[in-house]
């Protein structure tokens, strides 16, 4: 839909544009996430971020408390997933990076005509922690439907764009944990909203969310049965242990075509963003208002 500043898409899947533009927009938003995770906390002058330790553990315990308080009966499968997460916390849980906490397509404003991000909205869930928590949460739609989309933009393409944007080695330590955590957060939130609808405390349409809880948790529990410690998101990498992270020829071809297009027409000076552009994006403004959870 159109916004006074640009375009906002209501759902986690970009619709209403051509396949080429959809792919370009997906790349733009992924590059934005990589840029956010590349910001230097010291330069942002955030107060209190030193005390924000153990992001994943705090998230698990907070959502566990919320759904337990809102549920009139026990939910064994949610309890099973939360317990597994608590027993398998990553060593990077204290990583000091800026997290949006709810990074997804509906929370981004795109330029009205260009394939670039103008602003990132809704910083209420922002915190400090491991970047993979944001990346996994953002990748849930692609993880649920790993089949080739009309735009050819798949999960492995997301990884490639993201790590190129951060200019760091493409290692996905504890990826299954972070993806399972993302499914847990979404499932727990659905349960809370569903319980609220039963009490008349939330939107009446939220009662449908109750049907989503179990499938989401089942996705998360499946991930707990796999073992992928460290995966290189690189085409042809000899130590890739799961086909999920191998690039398809078609996806790789489309990705390169879109990258060439963006370099020529959209991002002629993407290597350096001016201070004015940063302020216009609204990210630093939002980051400076962060408070510890």
PDB file of C-alpha atoms in Angstrom:
ATOM      1  CA  UNK A   1       0.000   0.000   0.000  1.00  0.00           C
ATOM      2  CA  UNK A   2       1.092   3.627  -0.392  1.00  0.00           C
ATOM      3  CA  UNK A   3       2.357   5.696   2.534  1.00  0.00           C
ATOM      4  CA  UNK A   4       2.952   9.439   2.697  1.00  0.00           C
ATOM      5  CA  UNK A   5       6.712   8.756   2.817  1.00  0.00           C
ATOM      6  CA  UNK A   6       6.857   5.692   0.653  1.00  0.00           C
ATOM      7  CA  UNK A   7       5.567   2.153   0.334  1.00  0.00           C
ATOM      8  CA  UNK A   8       4.566  -0.154   3.179  1.00  0.00           C
ATOM      9  CA  UNK A   9       3.546  -3.746   2.530  1.00  0.00           C
ATOM     10  CA  UNK A  10       1.063  -5.150   5.022  1.00  0.00           C
ATOM     11  CA  UNK A  11       2.290  -8.731   4.949  1.00  0.00           C
ATOM     12  CA  UNK A  12       5.609 -10.556   5.216  1.00  0.00           C
ATOM     13  CA  UNK A  13       5.517 -11.271   1.489  1.00  0.00           C
ATOM     14  CA  UNK A  14       5.912  -8.409  -0.987  1.00  0.00           C
ATOM     15  CA  UNK A  15       3.018  -8.379  -3.448  1.00  0.00           C
ATOM     16  CA  UNK A  16       1.671  -6.163  -6.203  1.00  0.00           C
ATOM     17  CA  UNK A  17       5.008  -5.665  -7.986  1.00  0.00           C
ATOM     18  CA  UNK A  18       6.876  -7.456 -10.759  1.00  0.00           C
ATOM     19  CA  UNK A  19       9.089 -10.457  -9.881  1.00  0.00           C
ATOM     20  CA  UNK A  20      12.230  -8.441 -10.656  1.00  0.00           C
ATOM     21  CA  UNK A  21      11.173  -5.561  -8.402  1.00  0.00           C
ATOM     22  CA  UNK A  22      10.107  -7.959  -5.660  1.00  0.00           C
ATOM     23  CA  UNK A  23      13.548  -9.522  -5.719  1.00  0.00           C
ATOM     24  CA  UNK A  24      15.210  -6.099  -5.664  1.00  0.00           C
ATOM     25  CA  UNK A  25      13.085  -5.000  -2.698  1.00  0.00           C
ATOM     26  CA  UNK A  26      13.947  -8.201  -0.830  1.00  0.00           C
ATOM     27  CA  UNK A  27      17.619  -7.543  -1.422  1.00  0.00           C
ATOM     28  CA  UNK A  28      17.265  -3.938  -0.268  1.00  0.00           C
ATOM     29  CA  UNK A  29      15.598  -4.872   3.005  1.00  0.00           C
ATOM     30  CA  UNK A  30      18.151  -7.627   3.655  1.00  0.00           C
ATOM     31  CA  UNK A  31      20.987  -5.172   3.059  1.00  0.00           C
ATOM     32  CA  UNK A  32      19.313  -2.799   5.520  1.00  0.00           C
ATOM     33  CA  UNK A  33      19.298  -5.482   8.200  1.00  0.00           C
ATOM     34  CA  UNK A  34      22.979  -6.168   7.524  1.00  0.00           C
ATOM     35  CA  UNK A  35      23.682  -2.432   7.841  1.00  0.00           C
ATOM     36  CA  UNK A  36      21.854  -2.235  11.177  1.00  0.00           C
ATOM     37  CA  UNK A  37      23.937  -5.096  12.529  1.00  0.00           C
ATOM     38  CA  UNK A  38      27.120  -3.360  11.363  1.00  0.00           C
ATOM     39  CA  UNK A  39      26.493  -0.231  13.439  1.00  0.00           C
ATOM     40  CA  UNK A  40      28.982   0.532  16.206  1.00  0.00           C
ATOM     41  CA  UNK A  41      27.184   0.711  19.546  1.00  0.00           C
ATOM     42  CA  UNK A  42      29.765   3.070  21.013  1.00  0.00           C
ATOM     43  CA  UNK A  43      29.198   5.542  18.191  1.00  0.00           C
ATOM     44  CA  UNK A  44      25.428   5.394  18.780  1.00  0.00           C
ATOM     45  CA  UNK A  45      25.906   6.543  22.389  1.00  0.00           C
ATOM     46  CA  UNK A  46      23.311   4.128  23.734  1.00  0.00           C
ATOM     47  CA  UNK A  47      23.013   4.263  27.499  1.00  0.00           C
ATOM     48  CA  UNK A  48      22.620   1.058  29.481  1.00  0.00           C
ATOM     49  CA  UNK A  49      23.435  -1.351  26.681  1.00  0.00           C
ATOM     50  CA  UNK A  50      26.307  -2.839  28.685  1.00  0.00           C
ATOM     51  CA  UNK A  51      23.797  -4.405  31.081  1.00  0.00           C
ATOM     52  CA  UNK A  52      21.782  -6.133  28.355  1.00  0.00           C
ATOM     53  CA  UNK A  53      23.282  -9.613  28.610  1.00  0.00           C
ATOM     54  CA  UNK A  54      21.777 -12.957  27.717  1.00  0.00           C
ATOM     55  CA  UNK A  55      19.316 -11.803  25.040  1.00  0.00           C
ATOM     56  CA  UNK A  56      18.068 -15.263  24.053  1.00  0.00           C
ATOM     57  CA  UNK A  57      17.569 -16.403  27.622  1.00  0.00           C
ATOM     58  CA  UNK A  58      15.648 -13.229  28.463  1.00  0.00           C
ATOM     59  CA  UNK A  59      13.435 -13.650  25.390  1.00  0.00           C
ATOM     60  CA  UNK A  60      12.626 -17.276  26.167  1.00  0.00           C
ATOM     61  CA  UNK A  61      11.793 -16.617  29.800  1.00  0.00           C
ATOM     62  CA  UNK A  62       9.725 -13.517  28.985  1.00  0.00           C
ATOM     63  CA  UNK A  63       7.586 -15.253  26.346  1.00  0.00           C
ATOM     64  CA  UNK A  64       7.287 -18.361  28.500  1.00  0.00           C
ATOM     65  CA  UNK A  65       5.908 -16.265  31.344  1.00  0.00           C
ATOM     66  CA  UNK A  66       3.504 -14.445  29.017  1.00  0.00           C
ATOM     67  CA  UNK A  67       1.907 -17.519  27.489  1.00  0.00           C
ATOM     68  CA  UNK A  68       1.744 -19.335  30.820  1.00  0.00           C
ATOM     69  CA  UNK A  69      -0.049 -16.379  32.394  1.00  0.00           C
ATOM     70  CA  UNK A  70      -2.487 -16.093  29.507  1.00  0.00           C
ATOM     71  CA  UNK A  71      -3.268 -19.799  29.065  1.00  0.00           C
ATOM     72  CA  UNK A  72      -6.052 -21.462  31.008  1.00  0.00           C
ATOM     73  CA  UNK A  73      -4.530 -24.910  30.374  1.00  0.00           C
ATOM     74  CA  UNK A  74      -0.959 -26.161  30.031  1.00  0.00           C
ATOM     75  CA  UNK A  75       0.620 -26.278  26.600  1.00  0.00           C
ATOM     76  CA  UNK A  76       3.052 -29.237  26.634  1.00  0.00           C
ATOM     77  CA  UNK A  77       4.491 -28.696  23.142  1.00  0.00           C
ATOM     78  CA  UNK A  78       5.282 -25.029  23.871  1.00  0.00           C
ATOM     79  CA  UNK A  79       6.872 -26.041  27.160  1.00  0.00           C
ATOM     80  CA  UNK A  80       8.959 -28.668  25.376  1.00  0.00           C
ATOM     81  CA  UNK A  81      10.316 -26.167  22.876  1.00  0.00           C
ATOM     82  CA  UNK A  82      11.031 -23.501  25.497  1.00  0.00           C
ATOM     83  CA  UNK A  83      12.884 -26.017  27.658  1.00  0.00           C
ATOM     84  CA  UNK A  84      15.017 -27.183  24.730  1.00  0.00           C
ATOM     85  CA  UNK A  85      15.902 -23.583  23.947  1.00  0.00           C
ATOM     86  CA  UNK A  86      16.891 -22.893  27.545  1.00  0.00           C
ATOM     87  CA  UNK A  87      19.059 -26.016  27.553  1.00  0.00           C
ATOM     88  CA  UNK A  88      20.820 -25.072  24.303  1.00  0.00           C
ATOM     89  CA  UNK A  89      21.621 -21.370  24.628  1.00  0.00           C
ATOM     90  CA  UNK A  90      24.264 -20.213  22.126  1.00  0.00           C
ATOM     91  CA  UNK A  91      27.690 -19.032  23.179  1.00  0.00           C
ATOM     92  CA  UNK A  92      26.982 -15.784  21.315  1.00  0.00           C
ATOM     93  CA  UNK A  93      24.056 -14.836  23.569  1.00  0.00           C
ATOM     94  CA  UNK A  94      25.944 -11.799  24.894  1.00  0.00           C
ATOM     95  CA  UNK A  95      27.060 -10.529  21.476  1.00  0.00           C
ATOM     96  CA  UNK A  96      26.810  -6.705  21.610  1.00  0.00           C
ATOM     97  CA  UNK A  97      24.946  -5.779  18.435  1.00  0.00           C
ATOM     98  CA  UNK A  98      21.889  -3.602  17.901  1.00  0.00           C
ATOM     99  CA  UNK A  99      18.779  -5.756  17.373  1.00  0.00           C
ATOM    100  CA  UNK A 100      15.494  -4.499  15.996  1.00  0.00           C
ATOM    101  CA  UNK A 101      13.579  -7.383  17.568  1.00  0.00           C
ATOM    102  CA  UNK A 102      10.681  -7.332  15.093  1.00  0.00           C
ATOM    103  CA  UNK A 103      12.404  -6.905  11.746  1.00  0.00           C
ATOM    104  CA  UNK A 104      10.010  -7.864   8.939  1.00  0.00           C
ATOM    105  CA  UNK A 105       8.579  -6.465   5.727  1.00  0.00           C
ATOM    106  CA  UNK A 106       5.562  -4.628   7.302  1.00  0.00           C
ATOM    107  CA  UNK A 107       7.919  -2.654   9.555  1.00  0.00           C
ATOM    108  CA  UNK A 108       9.858  -1.157   6.656  1.00  0.00           C
ATOM    109  CA  UNK A 109       9.082   1.884   4.502  1.00  0.00           C
ATOM    110  CA  UNK A 110      10.356   1.559   0.947  1.00  0.00           C
ATOM    111  CA  UNK A 111      10.998   4.396  -1.479  1.00  0.00           C
ATOM    112  CA  UNK A 112       7.902   5.116  -3.628  1.00  0.00           C
ATOM    113  CA  UNK A 113       9.601   4.156  -6.880  1.00  0.00           C
ATOM    114  CA  UNK A 114      13.094   2.848  -6.087  1.00  0.00           C
ATOM    115  CA  UNK A 115      14.176  -0.444  -4.577  1.00  0.00           C
ATOM    116  CA  UNK A 116      15.601   0.972  -1.380  1.00  0.00           C
ATOM    117  CA  UNK A 117      14.589   1.307   2.249  1.00  0.00           C
ATOM    118  CA  UNK A 118      13.738   4.755   3.600  1.00  0.00           C
ATOM    119  CA  UNK A 119      12.956   3.929   7.243  1.00  0.00           C
ATOM    120  CA  UNK A 120      12.587   1.114   9.740  1.00  0.00           C
ATOM    121  CA  UNK A 121       9.560   1.323  12.032  1.00  0.00           C
ATOM    122  CA  UNK A 122       8.412  -0.100  15.386  1.00  0.00           C
ATOM    123  CA  UNK A 123      11.460  -0.286  17.629  1.00  0.00           C
ATOM    124  CA  UNK A 124       9.523  -1.343  20.744  1.00  0.00           C
ATOM    125  CA  UNK A 125      11.191  -4.776  20.801  1.00  0.00           C
ATOM    126  CA  UNK A 126      14.720  -3.519  20.106  1.00  0.00           C
ATOM    127  CA  UNK A 127      17.566  -4.663  22.288  1.00  0.00           C
ATOM    128  CA  UNK A 128      21.209  -5.725  22.297  1.00  0.00           C
ATOM    129  CA  UNK A 129      22.201  -9.250  21.345  1.00  0.00           C
ATOM    130  CA  UNK A 130      23.301 -11.694  18.622  1.00  0.00           C
ATOM    131  CA  UNK A 131      22.456 -10.579  15.044  1.00  0.00           C
ATOM    132  CA  UNK A 132      21.324 -14.079  14.077  1.00  0.00           C
ATOM    133  CA  UNK A 133      18.259 -13.576  16.262  1.00  0.00           C
ATOM    134  CA  UNK A 134      17.059 -10.804  13.916  1.00  0.00           C
ATOM    135  CA  UNK A 135      18.124 -12.657  10.776  1.00  0.00           C
ATOM    136  CA  UNK A 136      16.314 -15.843  11.811  1.00  0.00           C
ATOM    137  CA  UNK A 137      13.137 -13.966  12.735  1.00  0.00           C
ATOM    138  CA  UNK A 138      13.188 -12.169   9.386  1.00  0.00           C
ATOM    139  CA  UNK A 139      13.783 -15.423   7.482  1.00  0.00           C
ATOM    140  CA  UNK A 140      10.827 -17.344   8.974  1.00  0.00           C
ATOM    141  CA  UNK A 141       8.592 -16.865   5.876  1.00  0.00           C
ATOM    142  CA  UNK A 142      11.363 -18.261   3.652  1.00  0.00           C
ATOM    143  CA  UNK A 143      12.033 -21.104   6.070  1.00  0.00           C
ATOM    144  CA  UNK A 144       8.352 -22.093   6.147  1.00  0.00           C
ATOM    145  CA  UNK A 145       8.130 -22.146   2.360  1.00  0.00           C
ATOM    146  CA  UNK A 146      11.584 -23.125   1.021  1.00  0.00           C
ATOM    147  CA  UNK A 147      10.245 -23.798  -2.469  1.00  0.00           C
ATOM    148  CA  UNK A 148      11.381 -21.504  -5.264  1.00  0.00           C
ATOM    149  CA  UNK A 149       9.241 -18.361  -5.319  1.00  0.00           C
ATOM    150  CA  UNK A 150       8.239 -16.442  -8.418  1.00  0.00           C
ATOM    151  CA  UNK A 151      11.038 -13.975  -7.711  1.00  0.00           C
ATOM    152  CA  UNK A 152      13.641 -16.697  -7.188  1.00  0.00           C
ATOM    153  CA  UNK A 153      14.679 -15.172  -3.847  1.00  0.00           C
ATOM    154  CA  UNK A 154      15.268 -17.995  -1.404  1.00  0.00           C
ATOM    155  CA  UNK A 155      16.783 -18.499   2.019  1.00  0.00           C
ATOM    156  CA  UNK A 156      20.310 -19.108   0.732  1.00  0.00           C
ATOM    157  CA  UNK A 157      20.100 -15.895  -1.298  1.00  0.00           C
ATOM    158  CA  UNK A 158      19.114 -14.005   1.846  1.00  0.00           C
ATOM    159  CA  UNK A 159      22.228 -15.317   3.603  1.00  0.00           C
ATOM    160  CA  UNK A 160      24.467 -14.348   0.696  1.00  0.00           C
ATOM    161  CA  UNK A 161      23.140 -10.774   0.544  1.00  0.00           C
ATOM    162  CA  UNK A 162      23.208 -10.384   4.326  1.00  0.00           C
ATOM    163  CA  UNK A 163      26.792 -11.501   4.845  1.00  0.00           C
ATOM    164  CA  UNK A 164      28.050  -9.535   1.853  1.00  0.00           C
ATOM    165  CA  UNK A 165      26.404  -6.493   3.421  1.00  0.00           C
ATOM    166  CA  UNK A 166      28.082  -7.077   6.773  1.00  0.00           C
ATOM    167  CA  UNK A 167      31.416  -7.984   5.182  1.00  0.00           C
ATOM    168  CA  UNK A 168      31.985 -10.799   7.670  1.00  0.00           C
ATOM    169  CA  UNK A 169      32.556 -14.545   7.151  1.00  0.00           C
ATOM    170  CA  UNK A 170      29.259 -16.277   6.255  1.00  0.00           C
ATOM    171  CA  UNK A 171      29.126 -18.598   9.272  1.00  0.00           C
ATOM    172  CA  UNK A 172      25.744 -19.570  10.721  1.00  0.00           C
ATOM    173  CA  UNK A 173      26.639 -20.778  14.194  1.00  0.00           C
ATOM    174  CA  UNK A 174      23.655 -22.300  16.026  1.00  0.00           C
ATOM    175  CA  UNK A 175      21.358 -21.397  13.124  1.00  0.00           C
ATOM    176  CA  UNK A 176      18.818 -24.064  14.086  1.00  0.00           C
ATOM    177  CA  UNK A 177      18.643 -22.627  17.593  1.00  0.00           C
ATOM    178  CA  UNK A 178      17.945 -19.101  16.388  1.00  0.00           C
ATOM    179  CA  UNK A 179      15.364 -20.259  13.855  1.00  0.00           C
ATOM    180  CA  UNK A 180      13.673 -22.412  16.518  1.00  0.00           C
ATOM    181  CA  UNK A 181      13.687 -19.376  18.822  1.00  0.00           C
ATOM    182  CA  UNK A 182      11.975 -17.329  16.111  1.00  0.00           C
ATOM    183  CA  UNK A 183       9.242 -19.942  15.712  1.00  0.00           C
ATOM    184  CA  UNK A 184       8.857 -20.092  19.493  1.00  0.00           C
ATOM    185  CA  UNK A 185       8.459 -16.315  19.791  1.00  0.00           C
ATOM    186  CA  UNK A 186       5.840 -16.179  17.051  1.00  0.00           C
ATOM    187  CA  UNK A 187       3.945 -19.184  18.432  1.00  0.00           C
ATOM    188  CA  UNK A 188       3.975 -17.773  21.972  1.00  0.00           C
ATOM    189  CA  UNK A 189       2.738 -14.413  20.705  1.00  0.00           C
ATOM    190  CA  UNK A 190      -0.078 -16.133  18.784  1.00  0.00           C
ATOM    191  CA  UNK A 191      -1.068 -17.959  21.958  1.00  0.00           C
ATOM    192  CA  UNK A 192      -1.110 -14.729  23.986  1.00  0.00           C
ATOM    193  CA  UNK A 193      -3.242 -12.938  21.369  1.00  0.00           C
ATOM    194  CA  UNK A 194      -5.545 -15.933  21.055  1.00  0.00           C
ATOM    195  CA  UNK A 195      -6.055 -16.106  24.820  1.00  0.00           C
ATOM    196  CA  UNK A 196      -6.739 -12.382  24.853  1.00  0.00           C
ATOM    197  CA  UNK A 197      -9.405 -12.802  22.167  1.00  0.00           C
ATOM    198  CA  UNK A 198     -11.206 -15.357  24.332  1.00  0.00           C
ATOM    199  CA  UNK A 199     -11.383 -12.761  27.091  1.00  0.00           C
ATOM    200  CA  UNK A 200     -12.362  -9.979  24.722  1.00  0.00           C
ATOM    201  CA  UNK A 201      -9.073  -8.178  25.283  1.00  0.00           C
ATOM    202  CA  UNK A 202      -7.822  -8.272  21.686  1.00  0.00           C
ATOM    203  CA  UNK A 203      -9.039  -8.162  18.121  1.00  0.00           C
ATOM    204  CA  UNK A 204     -11.804 -10.670  17.440  1.00  0.00           C
ATOM    205  CA  UNK A 205      -9.862 -11.980  14.461  1.00  0.00           C
ATOM    206  CA  UNK A 206      -7.096 -13.049  16.848  1.00  0.00           C
ATOM    207  CA  UNK A 207      -9.070 -16.187  17.725  1.00  0.00           C
ATOM    208  CA  UNK A 208      -7.789 -17.646  14.451  1.00  0.00           C
ATOM    209  CA  UNK A 209      -4.247 -17.395  15.736  1.00  0.00           C
ATOM    210  CA  UNK A 210      -4.917 -20.262  18.100  1.00  0.00           C
ATOM    211  CA  UNK A 211      -4.846 -22.622  15.137  1.00  0.00           C
ATOM    212  CA  UNK A 212      -1.354 -21.463  14.215  1.00  0.00           C
ATOM    213  CA  UNK A 213       0.327 -22.206  17.537  1.00  0.00           C
ATOM    214  CA  UNK A 214       0.867 -25.943  17.136  1.00  0.00           C
ATOM    215  CA  UNK A 215       2.136 -25.844  13.502  1.00  0.00           C
ATOM    216  CA  UNK A 216       4.606 -23.110  14.416  1.00  0.00           C
ATOM    217  CA  UNK A 217       5.887 -25.048  17.423  1.00  0.00           C
ATOM    218  CA  UNK A 218       6.157 -28.212  15.334  1.00  0.00           C
ATOM    219  CA  UNK A 219       8.408 -26.335  12.909  1.00  0.00           C
ATOM    220  CA  UNK A 220      10.550 -25.298  15.849  1.00  0.00           C
ATOM    221  CA  UNK A 221      10.694 -28.789  17.343  1.00  0.00           C
ATOM    222  CA  UNK A 222      11.790 -30.267  14.014  1.00  0.00           C
ATOM    223  CA  UNK A 223      14.772 -27.950  14.083  1.00  0.00           C
ATOM    224  CA  UNK A 224      15.791 -29.275  17.501  1.00  0.00           C
ATOM    225  CA  UNK A 225      16.225 -32.729  15.990  1.00  0.00           C
ATOM    226  CA  UNK A 226      18.813 -31.523  13.443  1.00  0.00           C
ATOM    227  CA  UNK A 227      22.462 -30.803  14.084  1.00  0.00           C
ATOM    228  CA  UNK A 228      24.058 -28.013  12.083  1.00  0.00           C
ATOM    229  CA  UNK A 229      26.760 -26.475  14.222  1.00  0.00           C
ATOM    230  CA  UNK A 230      28.547 -24.271  11.698  1.00  0.00           C
ATOM    231  CA  UNK A 231      27.424 -23.821   8.111  1.00  0.00           C
ATOM    232  CA  UNK A 232      29.082 -21.796   5.360  1.00  0.00           C
ATOM    233  CA  UNK A 233      26.529 -20.036   3.202  1.00  0.00           C
ATOM    234  CA  UNK A 234      28.764 -20.223   0.193  1.00  0.00           C
ATOM    235  CA  UNK A 235      28.062 -21.797  -3.176  1.00  0.00           C
ATOM    236  CA  UNK A 236      30.086 -24.958  -3.604  1.00  0.00           C
ATOM    237  CA  UNK A 237      31.466 -24.956  -0.059  1.00  0.00           C
ATOM    238  CA  UNK A 238      32.804 -28.450   0.649  1.00  0.00           C
ATOM    239  CA  UNK A 239      31.708 -28.524   4.291  1.00  0.00           C
ATOM    240  CA  UNK A 240      28.087 -27.490   3.817  1.00  0.00           C
ATOM    241  CA  UNK A 241      26.143 -30.139   5.693  1.00  0.00           C
ATOM    242  CA  UNK A 242      22.583 -29.441   4.680  1.00  0.00           C
ATOM    243  CA  UNK A 243      21.100 -28.838   1.201  1.00  0.00           C
ATOM    244  CA  UNK A 244      19.064 -26.003   2.682  1.00  0.00           C
ATOM    245  CA  UNK A 245      22.080 -23.750   2.361  1.00  0.00           C
ATOM    246  CA  UNK A 246      23.171 -24.663  -1.184  1.00  0.00           C
ATOM    247  CA  UNK A 247      22.541 -22.094  -3.889  1.00  0.00           C
ATOM    248  CA  UNK A 248      20.337 -23.098  -6.788  1.00  0.00           C
ATOM    249  CA  UNK A 249      21.567 -22.170 -10.267  1.00  0.00           C
ATOM    250  CA  UNK A 250      18.345 -20.305 -11.024  1.00  0.00           C
ATOM    251  CA  UNK A 251      18.366 -18.370  -7.746  1.00  0.00           C
ATOM    252  CA  UNK A 252      22.038 -17.519  -8.141  1.00  0.00           C
ATOM    253  CA  UNK A 253      21.492 -16.301 -11.725  1.00  0.00           C
ATOM    254  CA  UNK A 254      18.576 -14.054 -10.741  1.00  0.00           C
ATOM    255  CA  UNK A 255      20.461 -12.743  -7.723  1.00  0.00           C
ATOM    256  CA  UNK A 256      23.408 -11.666  -9.877  1.00  0.00           C
ATOM    257  CA  UNK A 257      21.103 -10.056 -12.435  1.00  0.00           C
ATOM    258  CA  UNK A 258      19.357  -8.002  -9.773  1.00  0.00           C
ATOM    259  CA  UNK A 259      22.640  -7.063  -8.119  1.00  0.00           C
ATOM    260  CA  UNK A 260      23.985  -5.775 -11.433  1.00  0.00           C
ATOM    261  CA  UNK A 261      20.774  -3.807 -11.990  1.00  0.00           C
ATOM    262  CA  UNK A 262      20.919  -2.249  -8.526  1.00  0.00           C
ATOM    263  CA  UNK A 263      24.599  -1.361  -8.838  1.00  0.00           C
ATOM    264  CA  UNK A 264      23.976   0.389 -12.137  1.00  0.00           C
ATOM    265  CA  UNK A 265      20.703   2.171 -11.407  1.00  0.00           C
ATOM    266  CA  UNK A 266      19.804   2.063  -7.708  1.00  0.00           C
ATOM    267  CA  UNK A 267      22.887   2.065  -5.518  1.00  0.00           C
ATOM    268  CA  UNK A 268      25.609   4.002  -7.369  1.00  0.00           C
ATOM    269  CA  UNK A 269      27.028   5.166  -4.056  1.00  0.00           C
ATOM    270  CA  UNK A 270      25.900   2.456  -1.663  1.00  0.00           C
ATOM    271  CA  UNK A 271      29.356   2.054  -0.102  1.00  0.00           C
ATOM    272  CA  UNK A 272      29.035   5.289   1.858  1.00  0.00           C
ATOM    273  CA  UNK A 273      25.879   6.597   3.517  1.00  0.00           C
ATOM    274  CA  UNK A 274      25.957  10.215   4.629  1.00  0.00           C
ATOM    275  CA  UNK A 275      24.932  11.301   8.081  1.00  0.00           C
ATOM    276  CA  UNK A 276      21.889  12.984   6.571  1.00  0.00           C
ATOM    277  CA  UNK A 277      20.776   9.731   4.951  1.00  0.00           C
ATOM    278  CA  UNK A 278      21.180   7.880   8.229  1.00  0.00           C
ATOM    279  CA  UNK A 279      19.025  10.420  10.057  1.00  0.00           C
ATOM    280  CA  UNK A 280      16.459  10.314   7.264  1.00  0.00           C
ATOM    281  CA  UNK A 281      16.212   6.563   7.612  1.00  0.00           C
ATOM    282  CA  UNK A 282      15.195   7.126  11.210  1.00  0.00           C
ATOM    283  CA  UNK A 283      17.216   4.230  12.564  1.00  0.00           C
ATOM    284  CA  UNK A 284      19.616   6.164  14.729  1.00  0.00           C
ATOM    285  CA  UNK A 285      16.755   8.224  16.123  1.00  0.00           C
ATOM    286  CA  UNK A 286      14.994   5.055  17.120  1.00  0.00           C
ATOM    287  CA  UNK A 287      18.169   3.469  18.455  1.00  0.00           C
ATOM    288  CA  UNK A 288      18.954   6.415  20.697  1.00  0.00           C
ATOM    289  CA  UNK A 289      15.608   5.976  22.450  1.00  0.00           C
ATOM    290  CA  UNK A 290      16.234   2.329  23.312  1.00  0.00           C
ATOM    291  CA  UNK A 291      15.875   1.272  26.917  1.00  0.00           C
ATOM    292  CA  UNK A 292      17.026  -1.995  28.528  1.00  0.00           C
ATOM    293  CA  UNK A 293      14.416  -4.747  28.586  1.00  0.00           C
TER     294      UNK A 293
END
